GROMACS .gro file of C-alpha atoms in nm:
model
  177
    1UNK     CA    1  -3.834   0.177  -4.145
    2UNK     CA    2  -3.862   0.274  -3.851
    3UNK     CA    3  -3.642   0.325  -3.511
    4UNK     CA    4  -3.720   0.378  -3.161
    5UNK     CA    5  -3.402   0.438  -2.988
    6UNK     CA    6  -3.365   0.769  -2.850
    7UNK     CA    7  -3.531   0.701  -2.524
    8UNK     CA    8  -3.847   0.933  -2.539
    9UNK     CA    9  -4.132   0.925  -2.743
   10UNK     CA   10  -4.141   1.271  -2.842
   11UNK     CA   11  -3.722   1.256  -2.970
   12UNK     CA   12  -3.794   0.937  -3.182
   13UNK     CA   13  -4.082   1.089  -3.313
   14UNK     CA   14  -3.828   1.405  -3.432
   15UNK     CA   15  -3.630   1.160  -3.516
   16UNK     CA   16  -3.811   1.040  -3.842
   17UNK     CA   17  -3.589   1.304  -4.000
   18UNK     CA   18  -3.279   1.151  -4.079
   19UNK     CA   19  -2.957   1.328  -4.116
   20UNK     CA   20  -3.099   1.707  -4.096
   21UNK     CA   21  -2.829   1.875  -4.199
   22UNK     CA   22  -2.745   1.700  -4.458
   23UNK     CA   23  -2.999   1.476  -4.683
   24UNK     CA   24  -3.329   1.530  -4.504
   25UNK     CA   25  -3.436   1.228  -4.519
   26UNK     CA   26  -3.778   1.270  -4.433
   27UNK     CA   27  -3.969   0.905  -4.343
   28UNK     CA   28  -4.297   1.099  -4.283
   29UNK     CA   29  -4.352   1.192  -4.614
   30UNK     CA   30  -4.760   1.073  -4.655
   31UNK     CA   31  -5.044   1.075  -4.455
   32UNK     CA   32  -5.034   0.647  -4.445
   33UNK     CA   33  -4.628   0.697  -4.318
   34UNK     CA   34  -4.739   0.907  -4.005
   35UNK     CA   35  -5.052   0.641  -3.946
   36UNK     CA   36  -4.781   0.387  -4.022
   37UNK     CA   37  -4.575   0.526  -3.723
   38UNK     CA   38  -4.814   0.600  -3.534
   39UNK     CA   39  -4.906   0.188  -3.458
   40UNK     CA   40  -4.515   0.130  -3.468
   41UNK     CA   41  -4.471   0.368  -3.182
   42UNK     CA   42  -4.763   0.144  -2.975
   43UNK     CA   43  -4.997   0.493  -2.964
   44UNK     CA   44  -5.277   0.298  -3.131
   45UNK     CA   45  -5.389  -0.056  -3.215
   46UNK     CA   46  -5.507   0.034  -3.531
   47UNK     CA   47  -5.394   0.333  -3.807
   48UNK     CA   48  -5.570   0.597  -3.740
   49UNK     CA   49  -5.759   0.775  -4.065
   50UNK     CA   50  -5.489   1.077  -4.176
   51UNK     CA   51  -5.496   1.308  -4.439
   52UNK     CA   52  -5.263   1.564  -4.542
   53UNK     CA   53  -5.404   1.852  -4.291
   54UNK     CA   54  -5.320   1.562  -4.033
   55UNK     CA   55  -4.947   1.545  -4.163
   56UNK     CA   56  -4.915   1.894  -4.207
   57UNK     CA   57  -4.968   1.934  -3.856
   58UNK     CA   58  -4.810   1.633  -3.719
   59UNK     CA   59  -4.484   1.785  -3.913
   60UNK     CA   60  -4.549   2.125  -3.703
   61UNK     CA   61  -4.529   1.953  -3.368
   62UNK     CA   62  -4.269   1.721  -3.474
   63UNK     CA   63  -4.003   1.995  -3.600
   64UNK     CA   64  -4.146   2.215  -3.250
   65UNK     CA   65  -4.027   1.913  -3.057
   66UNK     CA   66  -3.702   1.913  -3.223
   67UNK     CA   67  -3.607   2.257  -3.237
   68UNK     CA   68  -3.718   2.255  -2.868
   69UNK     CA   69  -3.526   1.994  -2.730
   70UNK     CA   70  -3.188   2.078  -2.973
   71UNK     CA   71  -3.216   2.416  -2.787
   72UNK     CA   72  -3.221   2.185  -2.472
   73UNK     CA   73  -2.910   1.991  -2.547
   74UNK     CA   74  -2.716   2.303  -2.655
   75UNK     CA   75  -2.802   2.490  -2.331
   76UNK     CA   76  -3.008   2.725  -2.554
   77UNK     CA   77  -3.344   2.875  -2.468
   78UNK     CA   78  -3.616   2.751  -2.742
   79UNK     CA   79  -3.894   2.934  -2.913
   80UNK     CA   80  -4.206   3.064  -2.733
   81UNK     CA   81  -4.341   2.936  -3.073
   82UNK     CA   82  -4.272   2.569  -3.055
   83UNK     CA   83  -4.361   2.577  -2.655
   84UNK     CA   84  -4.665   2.686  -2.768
   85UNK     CA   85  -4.746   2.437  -3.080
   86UNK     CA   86  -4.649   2.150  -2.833
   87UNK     CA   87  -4.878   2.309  -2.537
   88UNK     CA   88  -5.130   2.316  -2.827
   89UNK     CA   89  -5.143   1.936  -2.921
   90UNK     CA   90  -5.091   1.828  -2.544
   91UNK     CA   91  -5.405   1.946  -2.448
   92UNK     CA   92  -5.594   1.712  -2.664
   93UNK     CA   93  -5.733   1.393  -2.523
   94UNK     CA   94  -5.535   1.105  -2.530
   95UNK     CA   95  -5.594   0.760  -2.661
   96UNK     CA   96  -5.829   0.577  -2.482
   97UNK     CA   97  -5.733   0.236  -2.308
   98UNK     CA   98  -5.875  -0.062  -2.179
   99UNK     CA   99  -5.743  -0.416  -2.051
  100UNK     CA  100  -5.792  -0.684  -2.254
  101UNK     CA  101  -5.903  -1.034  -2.096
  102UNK     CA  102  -5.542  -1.155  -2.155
  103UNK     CA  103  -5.408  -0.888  -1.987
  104UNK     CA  104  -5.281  -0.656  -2.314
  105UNK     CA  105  -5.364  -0.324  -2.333
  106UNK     CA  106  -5.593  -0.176  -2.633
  107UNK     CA  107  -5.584   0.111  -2.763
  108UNK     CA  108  -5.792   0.341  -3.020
  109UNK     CA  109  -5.865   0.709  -3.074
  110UNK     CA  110  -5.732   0.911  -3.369
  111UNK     CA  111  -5.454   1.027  -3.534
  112UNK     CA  112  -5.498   1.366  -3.272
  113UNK     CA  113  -5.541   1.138  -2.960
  114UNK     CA  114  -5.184   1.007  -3.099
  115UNK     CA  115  -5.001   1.298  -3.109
  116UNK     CA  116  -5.146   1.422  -2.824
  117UNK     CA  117  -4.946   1.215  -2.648
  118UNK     CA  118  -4.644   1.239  -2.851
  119UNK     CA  119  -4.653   1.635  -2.723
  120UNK     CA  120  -4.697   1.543  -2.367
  121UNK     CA  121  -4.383   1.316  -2.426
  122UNK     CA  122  -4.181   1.605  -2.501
  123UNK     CA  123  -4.347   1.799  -2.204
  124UNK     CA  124  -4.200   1.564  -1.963
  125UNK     CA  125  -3.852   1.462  -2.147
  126UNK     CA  126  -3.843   1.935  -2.151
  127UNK     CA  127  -3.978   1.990  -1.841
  128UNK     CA  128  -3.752   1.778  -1.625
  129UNK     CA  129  -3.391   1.681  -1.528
  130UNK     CA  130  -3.329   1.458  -1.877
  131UNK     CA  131  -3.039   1.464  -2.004
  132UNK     CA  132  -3.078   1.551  -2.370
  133UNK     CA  133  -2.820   1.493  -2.606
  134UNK     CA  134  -2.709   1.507  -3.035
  135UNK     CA  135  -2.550   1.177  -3.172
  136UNK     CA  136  -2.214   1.222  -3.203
  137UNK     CA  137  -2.164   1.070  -3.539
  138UNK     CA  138  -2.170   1.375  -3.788
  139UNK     CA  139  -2.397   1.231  -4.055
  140UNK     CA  140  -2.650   1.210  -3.798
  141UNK     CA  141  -2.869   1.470  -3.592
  142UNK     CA  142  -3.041   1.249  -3.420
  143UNK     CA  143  -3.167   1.368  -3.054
  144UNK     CA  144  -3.135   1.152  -2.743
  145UNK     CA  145  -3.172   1.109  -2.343
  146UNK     CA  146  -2.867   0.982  -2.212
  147UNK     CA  147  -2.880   0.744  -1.922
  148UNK     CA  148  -2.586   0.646  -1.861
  149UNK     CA  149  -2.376   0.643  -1.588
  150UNK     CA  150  -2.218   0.961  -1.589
  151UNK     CA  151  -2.392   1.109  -1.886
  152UNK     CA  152  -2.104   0.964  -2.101
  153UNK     CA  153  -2.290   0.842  -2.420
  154UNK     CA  154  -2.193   0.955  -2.747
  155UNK     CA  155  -2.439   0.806  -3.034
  156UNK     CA  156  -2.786   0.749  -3.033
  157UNK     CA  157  -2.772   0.376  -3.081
  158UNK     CA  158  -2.430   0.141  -3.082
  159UNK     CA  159  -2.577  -0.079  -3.350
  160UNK     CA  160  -2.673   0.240  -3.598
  161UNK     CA  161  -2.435   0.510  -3.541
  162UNK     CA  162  -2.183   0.366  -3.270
  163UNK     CA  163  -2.065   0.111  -3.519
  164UNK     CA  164  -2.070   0.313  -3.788
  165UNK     CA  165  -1.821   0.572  -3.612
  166UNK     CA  166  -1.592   0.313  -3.445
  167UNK     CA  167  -1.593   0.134  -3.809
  168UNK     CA  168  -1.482   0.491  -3.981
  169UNK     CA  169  -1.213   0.588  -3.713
  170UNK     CA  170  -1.033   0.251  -3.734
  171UNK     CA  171  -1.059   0.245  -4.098
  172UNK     CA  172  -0.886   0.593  -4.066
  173UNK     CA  173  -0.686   0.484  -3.812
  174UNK     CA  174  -0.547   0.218  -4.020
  175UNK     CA  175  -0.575   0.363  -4.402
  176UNK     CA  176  -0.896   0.227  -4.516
  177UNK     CA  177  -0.748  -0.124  -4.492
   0.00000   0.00000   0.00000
């Protein structure tokens, strides 16, 4: 249901939006999808109690991060706005953490503690030399940091989109067949 390929928690975290400009496939659409995610992403052991103020604003940050760092990857300056909103949630306190006896990390807080995190994610991926990217398939928007050698990457996963588009060009390349 989830996917957690785009390199940075704050982009895969945007990326629970599907195909933007197209379908809008929302994933986060209740208050038990974004607790859902939130223990996927490893912010928290356990789901944290949300309601639908907590969504509501957990879909403000999220579409600040994306706006932000689209504006990023086209070379764009983004909205004082969204700096703000993700300023906003960063300053909250983070989970808190402790080392387990088997050497495993635990950790609790709430569903704020979460995204406080999530915003400080995007502080560093914005605030730094990443190189932030679009997928290059065109059914999908999703946002990513490309690492590789000579910032050559086109899609934001080979197994998801990468296939996908080599699949469709040779399939045009060779009439369907």
């Amino acid at each position: 249901m989830f996917t957690f390929v785009s390199g940075n928690l704050a982009l895969d975290f945007a990326g629970t939006v599907k195909a933007r400009s197209t379908t809008f496939d929302d994933v986060l659409t209740t208050p038990a999808a974004l607790a859902d995610w939130i223990v996927a992403a490893q912010l928290l052991d356990e789901p944290p109690v949300c309601d639908a103020d907590t969504l509501t604003r957990a879909v403000r940050l999220r579409e600040a991060c994306y706006r932000l760092a689209l504006a990023t990857a086209q070379a764009k300056t983004g909205i004082a706005t969204d700096r703000r909103t993700i300023n906003e949630f960063a300053h909250g306190a983070p989970p808190s953490v402790r080392l387990r006896a088997d050497g495993t990390i635990a950790r609790s807080g709430d569903a704020d503690a979460a995204l406080a995190v999530v915003a400080r994610s995007a502080i560093e991926l914005l605030g730094g030399p990443a190189l932030v990217k679009e997928c290059g398939r065109a059914a999908c928007t999703r946002l990513y940091v490309d690492t590789s050698r000579g910032g050559s990457r086109r899609w934001c996963d080979m197994t998801l989109c990468g296939n996908r588009a080599k699949s469709a060009a040779f399939r045009a390349r060779h009439g369907g067949a």
